[in-house]
C-alpha positions as semicolon CSV with decimal commas, in nm:
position;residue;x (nm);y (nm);z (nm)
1;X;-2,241;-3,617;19,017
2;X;-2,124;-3,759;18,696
3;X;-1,989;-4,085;18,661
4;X;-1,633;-3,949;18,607
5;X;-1,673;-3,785;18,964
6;X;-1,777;-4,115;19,087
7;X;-1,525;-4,293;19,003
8;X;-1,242;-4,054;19,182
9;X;-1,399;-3,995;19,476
10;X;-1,446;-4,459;19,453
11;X;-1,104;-4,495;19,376
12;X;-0,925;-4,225;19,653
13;X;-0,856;-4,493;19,849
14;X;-0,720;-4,742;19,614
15;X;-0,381;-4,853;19,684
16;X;-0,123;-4,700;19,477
17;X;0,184;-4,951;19,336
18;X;0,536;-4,846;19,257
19;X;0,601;-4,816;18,907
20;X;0,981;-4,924;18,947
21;X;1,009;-4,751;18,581
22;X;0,916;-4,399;18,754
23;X;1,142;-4,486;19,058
24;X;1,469;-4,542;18,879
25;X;1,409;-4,203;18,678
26;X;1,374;-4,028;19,048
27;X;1,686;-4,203;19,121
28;X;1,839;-4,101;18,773
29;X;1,709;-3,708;18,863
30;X;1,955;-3,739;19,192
31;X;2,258;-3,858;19,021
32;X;2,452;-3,591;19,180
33;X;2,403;-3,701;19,488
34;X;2,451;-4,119;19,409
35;X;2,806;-3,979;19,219
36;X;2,942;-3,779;19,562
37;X;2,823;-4,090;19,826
38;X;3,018;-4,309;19,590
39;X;3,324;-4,071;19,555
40;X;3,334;-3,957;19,926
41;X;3,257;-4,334;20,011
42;X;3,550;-4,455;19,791
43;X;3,805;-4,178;19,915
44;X;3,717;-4,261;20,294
45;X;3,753;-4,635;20,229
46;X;4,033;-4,619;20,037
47;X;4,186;-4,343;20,230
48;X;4,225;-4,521;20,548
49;X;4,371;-4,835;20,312
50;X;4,675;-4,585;20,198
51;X;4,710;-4,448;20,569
52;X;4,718;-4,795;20,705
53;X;4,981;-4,945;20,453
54;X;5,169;-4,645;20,482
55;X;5,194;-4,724;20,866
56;X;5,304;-5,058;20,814
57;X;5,596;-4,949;20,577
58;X;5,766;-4,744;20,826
59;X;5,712;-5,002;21,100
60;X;6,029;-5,213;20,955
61;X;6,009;-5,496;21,262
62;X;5,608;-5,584;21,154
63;X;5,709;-5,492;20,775
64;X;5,935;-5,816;20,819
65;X;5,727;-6,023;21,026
66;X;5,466;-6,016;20,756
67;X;5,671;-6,043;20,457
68;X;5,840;-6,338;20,608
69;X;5,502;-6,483;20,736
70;X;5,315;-6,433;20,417
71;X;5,642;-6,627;20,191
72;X;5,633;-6,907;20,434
73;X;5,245;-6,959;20,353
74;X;5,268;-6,914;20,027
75;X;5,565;-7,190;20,005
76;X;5,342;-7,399;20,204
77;X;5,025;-7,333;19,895
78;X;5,237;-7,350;19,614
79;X;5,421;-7,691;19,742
80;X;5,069;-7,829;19,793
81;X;4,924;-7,712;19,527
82;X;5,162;-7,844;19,264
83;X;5,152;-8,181;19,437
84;X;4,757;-8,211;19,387
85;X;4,790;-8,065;19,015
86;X;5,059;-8,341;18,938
87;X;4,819;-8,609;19,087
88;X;4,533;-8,487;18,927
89;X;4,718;-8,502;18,590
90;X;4,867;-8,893;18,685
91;X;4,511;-9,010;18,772
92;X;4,372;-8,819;18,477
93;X;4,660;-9,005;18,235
94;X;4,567;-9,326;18,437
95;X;4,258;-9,310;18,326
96;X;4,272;-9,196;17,977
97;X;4,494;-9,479;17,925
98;X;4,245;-9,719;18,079
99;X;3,943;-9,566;17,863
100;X;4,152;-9,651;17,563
101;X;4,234;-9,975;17,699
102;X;3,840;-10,055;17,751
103;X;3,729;-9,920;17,375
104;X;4,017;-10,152;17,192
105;X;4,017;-10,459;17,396
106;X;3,869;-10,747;17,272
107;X;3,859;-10,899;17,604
108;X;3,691;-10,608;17,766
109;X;3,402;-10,589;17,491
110;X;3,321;-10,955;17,544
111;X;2,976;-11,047;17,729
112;X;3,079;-11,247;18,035
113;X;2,750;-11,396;18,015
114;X;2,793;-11,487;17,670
115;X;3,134;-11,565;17,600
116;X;3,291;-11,812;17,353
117;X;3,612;-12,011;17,486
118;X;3,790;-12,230;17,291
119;X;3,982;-12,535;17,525
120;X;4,272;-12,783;17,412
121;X;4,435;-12,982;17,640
122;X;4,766;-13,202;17,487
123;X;4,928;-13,524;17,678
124;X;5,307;-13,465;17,658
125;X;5,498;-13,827;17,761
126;X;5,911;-13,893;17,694
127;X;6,129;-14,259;17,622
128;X;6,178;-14,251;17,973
129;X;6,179;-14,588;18,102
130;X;6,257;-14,649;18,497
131;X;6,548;-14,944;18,521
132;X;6,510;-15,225;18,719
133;X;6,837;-15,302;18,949
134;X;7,035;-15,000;18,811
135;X;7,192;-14,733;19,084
136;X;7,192;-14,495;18,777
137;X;6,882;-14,412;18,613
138;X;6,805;-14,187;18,286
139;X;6,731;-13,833;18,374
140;X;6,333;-13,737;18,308
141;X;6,290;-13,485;18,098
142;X;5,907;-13,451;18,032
143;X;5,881;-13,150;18,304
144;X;6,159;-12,963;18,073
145;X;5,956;-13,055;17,755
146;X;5,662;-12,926;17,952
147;X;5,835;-12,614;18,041
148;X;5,970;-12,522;17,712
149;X;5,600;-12,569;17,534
150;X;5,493;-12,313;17,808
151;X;5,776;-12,102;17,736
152;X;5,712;-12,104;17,362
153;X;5,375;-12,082;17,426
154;X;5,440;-11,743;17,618
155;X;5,687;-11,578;17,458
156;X;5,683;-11,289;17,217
157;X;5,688;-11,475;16,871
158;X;5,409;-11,680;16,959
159;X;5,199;-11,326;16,962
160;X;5,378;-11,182;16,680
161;X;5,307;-11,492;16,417
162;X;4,947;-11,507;16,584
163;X;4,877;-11,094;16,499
164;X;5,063;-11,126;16,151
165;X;4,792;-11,386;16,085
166;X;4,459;-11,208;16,198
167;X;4,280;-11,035;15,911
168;X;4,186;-10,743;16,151
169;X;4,423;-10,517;16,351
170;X;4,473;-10,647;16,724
171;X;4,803;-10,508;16,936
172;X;5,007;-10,801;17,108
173;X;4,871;-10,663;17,462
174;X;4,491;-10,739;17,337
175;X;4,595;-11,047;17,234
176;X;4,797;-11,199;17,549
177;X;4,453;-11,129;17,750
178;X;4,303;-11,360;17,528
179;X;4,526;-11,625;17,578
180;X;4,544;-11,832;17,885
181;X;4,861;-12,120;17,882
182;X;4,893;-12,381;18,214
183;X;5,102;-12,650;18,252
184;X;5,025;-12,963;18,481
185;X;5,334;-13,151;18,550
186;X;5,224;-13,400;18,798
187;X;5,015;-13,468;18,488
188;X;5,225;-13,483;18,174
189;X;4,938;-13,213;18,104
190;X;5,004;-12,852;17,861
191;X;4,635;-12,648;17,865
192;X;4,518;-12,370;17,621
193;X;4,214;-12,170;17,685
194;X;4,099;-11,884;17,394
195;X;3,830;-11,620;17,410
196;X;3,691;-11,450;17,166
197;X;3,432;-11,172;17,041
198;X;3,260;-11,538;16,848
199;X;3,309;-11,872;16,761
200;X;3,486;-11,797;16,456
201;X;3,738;-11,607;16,630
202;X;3,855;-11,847;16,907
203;X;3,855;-12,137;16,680
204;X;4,086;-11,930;16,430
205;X;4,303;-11,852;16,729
206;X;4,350;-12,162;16,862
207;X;4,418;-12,320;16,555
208;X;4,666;-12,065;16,514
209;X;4,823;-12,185;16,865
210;X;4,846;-12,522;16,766
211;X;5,000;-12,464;16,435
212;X;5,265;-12,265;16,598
213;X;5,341;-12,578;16,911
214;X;5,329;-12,803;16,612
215;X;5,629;-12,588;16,394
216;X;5,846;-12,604;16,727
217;X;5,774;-13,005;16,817
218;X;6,122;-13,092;16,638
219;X;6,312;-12,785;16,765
220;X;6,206;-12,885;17,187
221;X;6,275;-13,260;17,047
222;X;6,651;-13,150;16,954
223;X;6,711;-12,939;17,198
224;X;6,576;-13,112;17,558
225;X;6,461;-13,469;17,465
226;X;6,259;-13,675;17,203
227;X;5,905;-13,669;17,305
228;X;5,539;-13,732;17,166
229;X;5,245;-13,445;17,224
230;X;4,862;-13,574;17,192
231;X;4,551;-13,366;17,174
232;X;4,323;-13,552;17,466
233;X;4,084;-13,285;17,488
234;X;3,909;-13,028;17,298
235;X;3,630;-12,793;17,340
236;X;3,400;-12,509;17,255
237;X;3,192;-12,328;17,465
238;X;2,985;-12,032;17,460
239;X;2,863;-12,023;17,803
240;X;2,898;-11,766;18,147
241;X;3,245;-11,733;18,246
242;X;3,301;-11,640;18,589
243;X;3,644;-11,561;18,584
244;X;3,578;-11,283;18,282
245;X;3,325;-11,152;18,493
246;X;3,540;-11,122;18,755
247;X;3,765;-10,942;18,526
248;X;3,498;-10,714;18,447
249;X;3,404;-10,630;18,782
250;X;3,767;-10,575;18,873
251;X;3,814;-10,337;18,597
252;X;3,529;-10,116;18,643
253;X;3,590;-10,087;19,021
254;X;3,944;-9,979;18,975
255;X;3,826;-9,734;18,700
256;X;3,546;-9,601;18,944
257;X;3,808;-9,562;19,206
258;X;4,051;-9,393;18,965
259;X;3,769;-9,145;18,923
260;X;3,646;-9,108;19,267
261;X;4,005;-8,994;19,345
262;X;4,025;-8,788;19,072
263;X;3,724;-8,565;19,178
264;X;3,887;-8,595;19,564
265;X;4,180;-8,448;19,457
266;X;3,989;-8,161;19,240
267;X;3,812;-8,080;19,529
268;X;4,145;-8,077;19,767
269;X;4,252;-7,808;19,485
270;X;3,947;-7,568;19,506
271;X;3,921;-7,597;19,857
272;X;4,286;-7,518;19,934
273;X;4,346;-7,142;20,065
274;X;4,557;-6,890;19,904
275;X;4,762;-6,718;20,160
276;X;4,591;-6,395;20,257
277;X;4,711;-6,078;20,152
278;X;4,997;-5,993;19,953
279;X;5,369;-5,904;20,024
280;X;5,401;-5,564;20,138
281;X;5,526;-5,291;19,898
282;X;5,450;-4,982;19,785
283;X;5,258;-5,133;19,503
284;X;5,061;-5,351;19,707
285;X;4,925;-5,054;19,895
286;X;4,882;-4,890;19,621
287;X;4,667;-5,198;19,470
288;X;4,469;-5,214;19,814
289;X;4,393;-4,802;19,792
290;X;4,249;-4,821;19,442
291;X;4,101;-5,170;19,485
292;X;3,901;-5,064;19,840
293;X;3,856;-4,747;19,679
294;X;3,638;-4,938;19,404
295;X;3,426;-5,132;19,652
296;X;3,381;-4,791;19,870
297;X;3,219;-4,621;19,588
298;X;3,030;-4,927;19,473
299;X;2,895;-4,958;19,818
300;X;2,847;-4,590;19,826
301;X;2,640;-4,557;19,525
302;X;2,435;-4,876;19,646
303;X;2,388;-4,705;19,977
304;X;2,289;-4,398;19,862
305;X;1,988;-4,516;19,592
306;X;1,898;-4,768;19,856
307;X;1,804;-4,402;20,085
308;X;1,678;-4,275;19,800
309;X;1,438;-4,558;19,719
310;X;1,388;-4,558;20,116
311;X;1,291;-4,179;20,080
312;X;1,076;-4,227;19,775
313;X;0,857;-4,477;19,938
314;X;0,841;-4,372;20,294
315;X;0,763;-3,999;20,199
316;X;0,465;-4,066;19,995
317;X;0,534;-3,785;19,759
318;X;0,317;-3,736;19,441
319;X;0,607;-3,778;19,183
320;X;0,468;-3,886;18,821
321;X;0,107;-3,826;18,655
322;X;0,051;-4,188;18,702
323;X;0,045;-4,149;19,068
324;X;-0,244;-3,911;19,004
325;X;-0,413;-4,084;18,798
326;X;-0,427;-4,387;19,021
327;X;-0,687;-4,202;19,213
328;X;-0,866;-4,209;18,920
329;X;-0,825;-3,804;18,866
330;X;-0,742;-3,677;18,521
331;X;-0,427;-3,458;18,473
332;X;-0,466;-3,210;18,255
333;X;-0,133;-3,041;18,267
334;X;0,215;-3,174;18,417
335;X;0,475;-2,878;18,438
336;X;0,876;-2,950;18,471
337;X;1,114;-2,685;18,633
338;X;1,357;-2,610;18,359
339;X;1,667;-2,775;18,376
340;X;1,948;-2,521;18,593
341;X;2,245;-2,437;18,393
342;X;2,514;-2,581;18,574
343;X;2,828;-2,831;18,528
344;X;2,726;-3,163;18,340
345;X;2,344;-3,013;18,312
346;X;2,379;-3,171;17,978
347;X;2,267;-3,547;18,156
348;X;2,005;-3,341;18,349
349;X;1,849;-3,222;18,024
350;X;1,913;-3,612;17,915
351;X;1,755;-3,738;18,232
352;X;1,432;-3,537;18,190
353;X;1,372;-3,598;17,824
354;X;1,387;-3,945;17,854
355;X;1,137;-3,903;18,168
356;X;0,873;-3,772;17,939
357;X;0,977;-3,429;17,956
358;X;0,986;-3,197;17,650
359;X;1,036;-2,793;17,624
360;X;0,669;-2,738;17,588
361;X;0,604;-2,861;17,928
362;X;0,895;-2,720;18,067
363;X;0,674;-2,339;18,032
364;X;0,398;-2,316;18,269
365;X;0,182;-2,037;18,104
366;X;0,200;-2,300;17,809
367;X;0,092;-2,611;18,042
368;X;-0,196;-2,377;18,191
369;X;-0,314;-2,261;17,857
370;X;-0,317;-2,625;17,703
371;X;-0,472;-2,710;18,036
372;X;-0,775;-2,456;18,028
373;X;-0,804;-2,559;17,657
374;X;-0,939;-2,944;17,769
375;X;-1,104;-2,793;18,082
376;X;-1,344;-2,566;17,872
377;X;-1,390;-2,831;17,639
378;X;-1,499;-3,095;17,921
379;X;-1,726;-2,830;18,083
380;X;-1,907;-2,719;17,725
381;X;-1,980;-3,113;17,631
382;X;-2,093;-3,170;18,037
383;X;-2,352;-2,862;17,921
384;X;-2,167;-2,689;18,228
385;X;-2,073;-2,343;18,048
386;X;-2,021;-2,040;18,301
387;X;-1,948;-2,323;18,602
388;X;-1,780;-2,198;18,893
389;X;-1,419;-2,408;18,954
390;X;-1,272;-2,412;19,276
391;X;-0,847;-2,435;19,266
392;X;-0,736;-2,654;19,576
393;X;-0,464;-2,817;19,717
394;X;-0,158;-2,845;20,009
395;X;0,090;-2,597;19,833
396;X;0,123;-2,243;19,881
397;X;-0,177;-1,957;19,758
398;X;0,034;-1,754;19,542
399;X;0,101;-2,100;19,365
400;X;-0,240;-2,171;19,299
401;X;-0,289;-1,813;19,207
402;X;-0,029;-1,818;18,921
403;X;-0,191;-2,076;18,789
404;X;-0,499;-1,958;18,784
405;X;-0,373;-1,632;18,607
406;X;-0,217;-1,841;18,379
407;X;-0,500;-2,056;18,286
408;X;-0,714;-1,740;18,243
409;X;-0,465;-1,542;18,065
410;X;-0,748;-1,580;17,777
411;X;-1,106;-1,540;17,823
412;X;-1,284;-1,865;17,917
413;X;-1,621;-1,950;17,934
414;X;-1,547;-2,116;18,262
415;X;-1,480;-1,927;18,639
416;X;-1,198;-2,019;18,820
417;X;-1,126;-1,936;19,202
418;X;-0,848;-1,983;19,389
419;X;-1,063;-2,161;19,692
420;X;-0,683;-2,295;19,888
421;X;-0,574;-2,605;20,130
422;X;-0,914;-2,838;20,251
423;X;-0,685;-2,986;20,527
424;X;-0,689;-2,654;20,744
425;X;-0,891;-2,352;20,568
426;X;-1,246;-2,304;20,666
427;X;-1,271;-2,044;20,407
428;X;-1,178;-2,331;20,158
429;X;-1,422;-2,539;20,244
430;X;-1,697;-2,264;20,232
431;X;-1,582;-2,200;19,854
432;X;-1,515;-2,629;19,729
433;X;-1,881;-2,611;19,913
434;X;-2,017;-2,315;19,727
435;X;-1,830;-2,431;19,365
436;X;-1,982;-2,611;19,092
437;X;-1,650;-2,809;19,066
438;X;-1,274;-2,879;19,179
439;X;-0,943;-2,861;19,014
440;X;-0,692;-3,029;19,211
441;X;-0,287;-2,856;19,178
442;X;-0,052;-2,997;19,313
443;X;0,369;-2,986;19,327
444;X;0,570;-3,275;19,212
445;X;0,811;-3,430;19,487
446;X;0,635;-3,184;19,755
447;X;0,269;-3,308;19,809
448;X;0,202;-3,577;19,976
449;X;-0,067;-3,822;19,867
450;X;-0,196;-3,904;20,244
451;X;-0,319;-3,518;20,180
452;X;-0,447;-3,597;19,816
453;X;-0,636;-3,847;19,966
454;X;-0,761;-3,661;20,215
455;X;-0,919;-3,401;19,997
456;X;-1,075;-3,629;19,759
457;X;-1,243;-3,801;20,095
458;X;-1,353;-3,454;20,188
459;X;-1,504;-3,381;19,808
460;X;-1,640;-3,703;19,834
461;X;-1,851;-3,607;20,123
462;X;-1,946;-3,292;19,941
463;X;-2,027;-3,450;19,678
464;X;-1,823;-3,220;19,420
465;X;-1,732;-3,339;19,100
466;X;-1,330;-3,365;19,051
467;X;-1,275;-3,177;18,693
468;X;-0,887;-3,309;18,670
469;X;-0,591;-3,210;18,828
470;X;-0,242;-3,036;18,744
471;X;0,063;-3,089;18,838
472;X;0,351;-2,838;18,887
């Protein structure tokens, strides 16, 4: 036995893999039948939809109880669902506005733990003398002289001159931040603290401050009391500030919290439930009908390539030359049934062509010849010329006879017989025993490859050589 023999009579047994390729064009081949599960699927589905709406428009009590039912719920969803898009877009402004904020403030870009502050504290003191022995005594007026160089100190102009004064742009709201005014009137005391992004900044501002207090000393004189304001104390720092830390902190927690309630109320939003359904009208059934109609012949057309792929597997059919092959037997013809006129055989004749299928091997006296052709040249170069070649295989005799006639339409210098099925004919076995050789035939989508295997087992254990196979 040659070493081609040897290796399909070795390889029989090898397991065989599902070219998913193959398997979509045996789906593709049964269109027909995928199309009507799909269409009968959709009409039953949405069928019983049209009957069942129908019912419920005649039935005017449950018609109302539903209508009415379905408006109250969808109140309900609307009413909340506006309420969560109007917070959503308040916390969103809230915190656009605060991102803003953060990027332009001077005060918010300065490192707590390297900050520069800028403290002057002034000694305010009046003419006011206490008199010895007198019921009246002169009203004191240094709190009011206090409390109008914190007013001043305050108010709007201060900011405006200040701004009008600063080489680089800075809004009045970035600047009160900066600017921290106390007043100790147990004291006689005014204090100014200024932060800044560096020295040179809070110096410039608090000079700025001063300059300003100074302008206004003979206005506050005039108009509450003659007075005299000293600079006691004065300072620059560039140290950790706690209470711009604490700033800090605050800020960010509030923006955090701005956030997590923004993604709280997002989620509130997704995760709130449209009412069910739909009012019911004779468009809504006639929405439902189509739309179950759809997902009756999708389901349909899934169910019925799911059988299909069921069917392709569990039958074990011999479908494709690569199934033969796999057993490591050499096909030397594959013949296609012509494609049937009928309705749409246009997608047929598509289907087929794109399977490998072409007009040549749609004629079996063709296939045969072409077949003998490499089966008299594989028998001359084995120096096998005259060898007798047994036909076998599981379909019917006057099968393998046709192809036999049609394979020795010409003379060949090779003899075939037409020996039959090795499962269950003695006389079969007599002639595969008697033969120089074997041609397996076999029919596409009909035999079954437990038999295929079986016969190359039972050549194995005659030790016959396996010449090729065809397929029909």
């Amino acid at each position: 036995m040659n070493e081609q023999g040897m290796r399909s009579i070795q390889n029989h047994n090898a397991e065989v893999e599902i070219d998913p390729v193959n398997l979509t064009y045996h789906i593709a081949r049964r269109w027909r039948c995928v199309l009507a599960a799909g269409v009968i699927a959709g009409a039953v589905l949405g069928g019983y939809k049209g009957v069942t709406g129908i019912q419920n428009l005649r039935n005017k009590a449950y018609l109302e109880s539903q209508n009415a039912e379905y408006l109250k719920q969808k109140a309900s969803y609307d009413s909340s669902a506006e309420s969560l898009r109007r917070q959503i877009q308040n916390i969103t402004d809230e915190i656009n506005t605060n991102q803003e904020y953060q990027e332009s403030s001077v005060l918010m870009n300065i490192d707590p733990y390297d900050a520069y502050r800028e403290t002057a504290t002034f000694y305010i003191s009046s003419d006011y003398q206490i008199m010895p022995g007198m019921t009246y005594q002169n009203p004191d007026k240094t709190k009011s002289i206090i409390s109008a160089y914190l007013a001043i100190a305050q108010n709007g102009q201060l900011y405006k001159d200040v701004t009008s004064e600063l080489n680089d742009e800075m809004t009045i709201r970035n600047l009160k931040e900066l600017i921290n005014v106390s007043a100790d009137y147990d004291n006689n005391l005014l204090s100014i603290v200024v932060y800044g992004k560096d020295k040179e900044m809070a110096s410039k501002l608090m000079e700025l401050i001063r300059d300003h207090l100074s302008n206004q000393e003979d206005q506050i004189a005039n108009g509450v009391g003659e007075h005299t304001i000293k600079l006691i104390e004065k300072s620059s720092t560039n140290t950790v500030d706690e209470d711009l830390k604490k700033k800090h902190t605050d800020f960010n927690n509030n923006l955090t919290s701005l956030q997590n309630s923004l993604t709280d109320r997002q989620k509130k939003l997704a995760d709130l439930a449209a009412p069910k359904g739909t009012l019911i009208t004779k468009g809504s059934v006639v929405r439902n009908v189509l739309k179950f109609g759809i997902i009756g012949g999708i389901l349909g057309v899934l169910c019925a390539a799911g059988w299909i792929c069921v069917s392709y597997v569990a039958k074990g059919r011999i479908h494709t030359e690569y199934e033969m092959e796999r057993y490591g037997v050499r096909v030397l013809g594959s013949y296609y049934e012509p494609v049937r006129k009928r309705m749409f055989s246009f997608i047929d004749s598509l289907t087929e062509k794109l399977s490998g299928a072409s007009a040549k091997n749609r004629d079996l006296s063709r296939v045969c010849e072409a077949a003998a052709v490499r089966l008299e040249g594989m028998v001359k170069t084995e120096g096998c010329e005259g060898a007798n070649i047994c036909l076998v295989g599981g379909i019917d005799e006057k099968d393998l006879n046709r192809v036999r006639e049609a394979m020795m339409a010409d003379d060949r210098n090779v003899s075939l017989e037409v020996a039959g099925n090795l499962a269950d004919d003695p006389d079969a076995i007599r002639k595969v025993q008697a033969a120089d050789g074997v041609l397996l035939v076999e029919q596409k989508n009909v035999s079954k490859k437990s038999d295929v295997e079986t016969e190359l087992a039972m050549l194995e254990d005659f030790e016959k050589r396996v010449w090729g196979a065809m397929l029909i």
